[in-house]
Amino acid sequence: MLSRIAESLYWMTRHLERADNTARVLDINVVYMLEADEGATEEMQWRPLLTIMSADELYEELHPDGRVTVQRVIHLLTQDRNNPGSLLLSLKLARENARVVRDRISSEMWEALNELWLSADKHLKTTLQPWRAAEFYAFIHRQVAAFFGLTQSTMMRGQAYGFMALGSLQERADMTARILDTRYHLLLPDLTLVGSPLDYYQWGALLKSLSGFEAYRRRYQGGIRPIDVVEFVVLDTDFPRSLAYCVDGMERALGRIGSLPDGAVPERLSALRRHLDGATPQGILDLGLHEYLDDFLGLLADLGTALQSDYFEAHLGDDAQ
């Protein structure tokens, strides 16, 4: 497979996963806005999303007054073309990469992604008001789910599928770690809120951002406890958005692709595996959840660099021939 084809397959699903994750956290925040304590300011509710999406610096450049408002955050993360991580640009890049690999994916997959982009672009040519936002984000969820469902039912399980899986799972692991790190940091300090309705809503928002609220409640009968959330989101191999599940999936994807002689990807994946193996929820909390997740994100970034050098750049000379 040509390296440019492999790279487009990888980035097609990575950008699509990013768009879905962006819609996911925004959707939950819009709903949470209606349920939150009256004392919670717009900044308290919406600044964490800027941190999760690594958009703090860009926001400050665009809004020197420093005021954080729901409309500004929704615009920046959803439709601002100056933000390379916005939902709109993620969908645009997913479609552009899909166009490159149209002969490697099914016609149903291309049609679903093309229709998603055309519809989203049409809806986001005007300002997205908060009262309309939840409906739009739900639409994104459904359409992205439809694309990945078509992938499961129409895609041959070969190299192309492996690169697509790597892209989506790497992006998912990255977002899961960022959501848990940011939300946990905000929730942990105030012990007076433990067991309060606000505490419940906040932990519930974290789990709902990962589509894990209902699954968590079925797994744990004792209510929402931080140590159980850490175990569920980091180590539970049955939860499809956990870090452990994503690493398992990336290992399977690499098996479909095949590792290169002297390539760096297997070692980078092994480093992620070692980081998870033997870890316990209490051990992670004792070490420091932020430190543990920060190390994980560093290892994940190393994997991305290795993928670039092993598969997407290594054979550019061959592609040109």
XYZ file of C-alpha atoms in Angstrom:
321
model
C 0.000 0.000 0.000
C 1.291 3.473 -0.883
C 2.199 5.569 2.137
C -0.063 8.438 1.053
C -3.029 6.033 0.918
C -2.230 4.632 4.352
C -1.908 8.156 5.752
C -5.241 9.269 4.274
C -7.044 6.219 5.691
C -5.530 6.922 9.105
C -6.408 10.618 9.105
C -9.878 10.095 7.627
C -11.017 8.164 10.682
C -8.933 10.187 13.124
C -10.541 13.449 12.008
C -13.975 11.834 12.037
C -13.435 10.515 15.564
C -12.265 13.998 16.598
C -15.431 15.573 15.192
C -17.571 13.076 17.100
C -15.645 13.633 20.328
C -15.958 17.405 19.973
C -19.702 17.101 19.438
C -19.890 14.724 22.400
C -18.325 17.058 24.973
C -20.183 20.105 23.654
C -23.504 18.279 23.696
C -23.116 17.213 27.318
C -22.080 20.727 28.325
C -25.144 22.255 26.677
C -27.392 19.819 28.558
C -25.429 20.291 31.782
C -25.942 24.059 31.447
C -29.627 23.458 32.161
C -28.956 21.236 35.192
C -26.032 23.011 36.842
C -26.100 24.865 40.125
C -27.240 28.477 39.747
C -23.903 29.534 41.235
C -21.952 27.989 38.357
C -20.761 30.750 36.031
C -20.372 30.448 32.275
C -16.609 30.419 32.735
C -16.785 27.560 35.260
C -18.905 25.525 32.854
C -17.184 26.277 29.546
C -13.483 26.951 30.157
C -12.774 23.227 30.813
C -13.811 22.470 27.226
C -11.150 24.835 25.936
C -8.586 22.920 27.982
C -9.825 19.526 26.807
C -9.651 20.653 23.171
C -6.270 22.420 23.592
C -7.887 25.678 22.471
C -7.044 27.954 25.442
C -4.327 29.956 23.668
C -6.340 30.414 20.475
C -9.355 31.561 22.509
C -7.260 34.181 24.290
C -5.902 35.436 20.963
C -9.404 35.795 19.548
C -10.899 37.268 22.742
C -8.343 39.473 24.520
C -10.937 40.544 27.103
C -10.679 37.031 28.568
C -14.443 36.581 28.978
C -15.578 32.989 28.487
C -19.135 32.694 27.192
C -21.171 29.794 25.892
C -21.655 31.391 22.454
C -17.946 32.092 21.992
C -16.885 28.579 23.007
C -19.524 26.897 20.847
C -18.474 28.973 17.835
C -14.746 28.342 18.324
C -15.026 24.594 18.854
C -17.806 23.961 16.342
C -17.469 26.197 13.311
C -14.521 28.593 13.567
C -12.311 28.075 10.513
C -9.375 29.629 12.399
C -9.418 26.665 14.758
C -7.772 23.616 13.142
C -9.488 21.384 15.698
C -13.024 22.681 15.169
C -15.778 20.209 14.422
C -16.361 21.751 10.997
C -12.736 21.517 9.886
C -12.418 17.993 11.293
C -15.326 16.901 9.084
C -13.862 18.761 6.097
C -10.484 17.047 6.495
C -12.136 13.651 7.015
C -13.972 14.093 3.704
C -10.866 15.307 1.865
C -8.939 12.240 3.006
C -11.879 9.999 2.089
C -11.803 11.409 -1.433
C -8.169 10.313 -1.763
C -9.049 6.727 -0.774
C -12.431 6.319 -2.458
C -11.235 3.175 -4.188
C -10.195 1.643 -0.829
C -13.462 2.201 1.054
C -16.987 1.081 0.195
C -19.323 3.328 -1.788
C -21.690 3.314 1.192
C -18.962 4.715 3.435
C -18.095 7.480 0.977
C -21.737 8.457 0.484
C -22.372 8.590 4.238
C -19.332 10.774 4.902
C -19.975 13.027 1.921
C -23.582 13.603 2.969
C -22.490 14.295 6.541
C -20.043 16.974 5.374
C -22.516 18.647 2.998
C -25.216 18.765 5.657
C -22.899 20.040 8.405
C -21.386 22.696 6.129
C -24.852 23.930 5.197
C -26.030 24.142 8.827
C -22.885 25.892 10.057
C -22.791 28.713 7.515
C -24.740 30.743 10.071
C -24.106 31.181 13.785
C -25.071 28.117 15.796
C -27.189 29.264 18.725
C -26.946 27.318 22.030
C -30.608 26.343 21.880
C -30.002 24.655 18.500
C -26.652 23.185 19.393
C -27.798 20.017 21.170
C -29.885 18.974 18.162
C -26.965 19.530 15.788
C -24.516 17.594 17.975
C -26.965 14.686 18.219
C -27.104 14.667 14.414
C -23.294 14.443 14.274
C -23.331 11.516 16.734
C -25.850 9.601 14.631
C -24.087 10.183 11.321
C -20.619 9.338 12.597
C -22.023 6.191 14.208
C -23.648 5.319 10.877
C -20.303 5.710 9.074
C -18.467 3.458 11.506
C -21.349 0.984 11.385
C -21.035 0.843 7.608
C -17.296 0.387 8.045
C -17.899 -2.654 10.222
C -20.367 -4.209 7.788
C -18.788 -3.384 4.409
C -15.005 -3.093 4.909
C -12.588 -5.920 4.210
C -10.417 -6.704 7.245
C -7.052 -5.994 5.696
C -4.383 -3.298 5.802
C -6.772 -0.481 4.952
C -9.048 -1.425 7.826
C -6.032 -1.598 10.128
C -4.913 1.958 9.340
C -8.461 3.221 9.838
C -8.700 1.484 13.199
C -5.377 2.954 14.301
C -6.560 6.464 13.480
C -9.899 6.262 15.272
C -8.575 4.440 18.354
C -5.575 6.716 18.792
C -7.806 9.791 18.661
C -10.317 8.175 21.022
C -7.645 7.304 23.584
C -6.269 10.835 23.401
C -9.684 12.411 24.022
C -10.600 9.981 26.804
C -7.402 10.833 28.683
C -7.937 14.579 28.204
C -11.562 14.490 29.354
C -10.753 12.445 32.459
C -7.737 14.584 33.355
C -9.545 17.905 33.016
C -12.826 16.877 34.621
C -11.163 15.045 37.497
C -8.934 18.033 38.232
C -12.011 20.248 38.483
C -14.007 17.838 40.620
C -11.379 16.603 43.061
C -10.530 19.669 45.161
C -13.913 20.452 46.743
C -14.670 17.579 49.120
C -17.692 19.450 50.481
C -19.542 18.612 47.272
C -19.123 14.840 47.596
C -22.544 13.219 47.442
C -24.303 16.472 46.522
C -26.569 16.842 43.468
C -23.919 19.029 41.812
C -21.267 16.371 42.428
C -23.528 13.760 40.840
C -24.183 15.924 37.789
C -20.492 16.675 37.308
C -19.348 13.052 37.516
C -22.318 12.098 35.380
C -21.263 14.687 32.785
C -17.786 13.154 32.677
C -19.166 9.684 32.036
C -21.767 10.939 29.556
C -19.025 12.758 27.639
C -17.574 9.280 27.091
C -20.959 7.624 26.426
C -20.280 5.531 29.511
C -22.858 6.652 32.082
C -25.288 3.774 31.636
C -22.545 1.175 31.252
C -20.884 2.467 34.430
C -24.112 2.209 36.422
C -24.583 -1.378 35.273
C -21.004 -2.241 36.246
C -20.942 -0.468 39.632
C -23.860 -0.599 42.026
C -22.483 1.697 44.720
C -23.000 5.048 43.029
C -20.362 7.202 41.375
C -16.988 7.033 43.147
C -13.771 8.547 41.762
C -11.783 5.338 42.199
C -14.408 3.367 40.261
C -14.497 5.976 37.499
C -10.716 5.705 37.130
C -10.902 1.907 36.954
C -13.721 2.049 34.396
C -12.301 4.740 32.122
C -8.642 3.702 32.275
C -8.501 -0.062 32.803
C -11.810 -1.701 31.844
C -11.140 -3.649 28.640
C -14.880 -4.108 28.020
C -15.642 -0.378 27.863
C -15.032 0.739 24.247
C -13.751 4.191 25.162
C -11.347 3.133 27.916
C -7.617 3.546 27.499
C -7.076 -0.200 27.860
C -9.663 -1.017 25.185
C -8.090 1.468 22.767
C -4.596 0.053 23.258
C -5.939 -3.502 22.771
C -7.571 -2.368 19.537
C -4.443 -0.643 18.273
C -2.440 -3.818 18.873
C -4.961 -5.789 16.812
C -4.842 -3.139 14.084
C -1.056 -3.353 13.901
C -1.431 -7.113 13.474
C -3.531 -6.486 10.351
C -1.034 -3.996 8.942
C 2.167 -5.841 9.782
C 5.132 -4.168 11.442
C 8.175 -3.062 9.443
C 11.694 -4.420 10.084
C 13.400 -2.096 12.560
C 10.205 -0.046 12.811
C 9.493 1.949 15.968
C 5.728 1.360 16.179
C 5.808 -2.031 17.990
C 8.027 -0.643 20.759
C 5.823 2.449 21.138
C 2.749 0.249 21.459
C 4.573 -1.964 23.954
C 5.375 1.126 26.025
C 1.668 1.983 26.164
C 0.894 -1.618 27.131
C 3.475 -1.558 29.940
C 1.995 1.690 31.216
C -1.396 -0.001 31.622
C -0.351 -3.510 32.672
C -0.195 -3.943 36.406
C -1.769 -0.565 37.123
C -4.513 -0.401 39.744
C -7.023 2.386 40.351
C -5.599 3.096 43.809
C -2.063 2.987 42.493
C -2.944 5.488 39.770
C -4.522 7.852 42.303
C -1.569 7.482 44.683
C 0.842 8.324 41.874
C -1.362 11.198 40.769
C -3.995 10.831 38.077
C -2.747 13.887 36.188
C 0.799 12.552 36.133
C -0.355 9.105 35.029
C -2.501 10.486 32.203
C 0.164 12.983 31.169
C 2.633 10.109 30.781
C 0.045 8.163 28.780
C -0.540 11.108 26.440
C 3.215 11.457 25.943
C 3.510 7.798 24.986
C 0.530 8.166 22.657
C 2.190 11.124 20.949
C 5.349 9.019 20.550
C 3.233 6.381 18.816
C 1.903 8.989 16.400
C 5.459 10.075 15.578
C 6.480 6.452 15.006
C 3.517 5.840 12.687
C 4.545 8.870 10.669
C 8.141 7.713 10.294
C 7.409 3.981 9.821
C 4.477 4.120 7.414
C 3.679 7.597 6.138
C 7.150 8.934 5.316
C 9.402 5.894 4.998
C 8.390 5.000 1.442
C 7.752 8.396 -0.119
C 10.587 7.730 -2.551
C 8.854 4.537 -3.707
C 5.543 6.394 -4.142
C 7.105 8.867 -6.517
C 8.372 6.194 -8.877
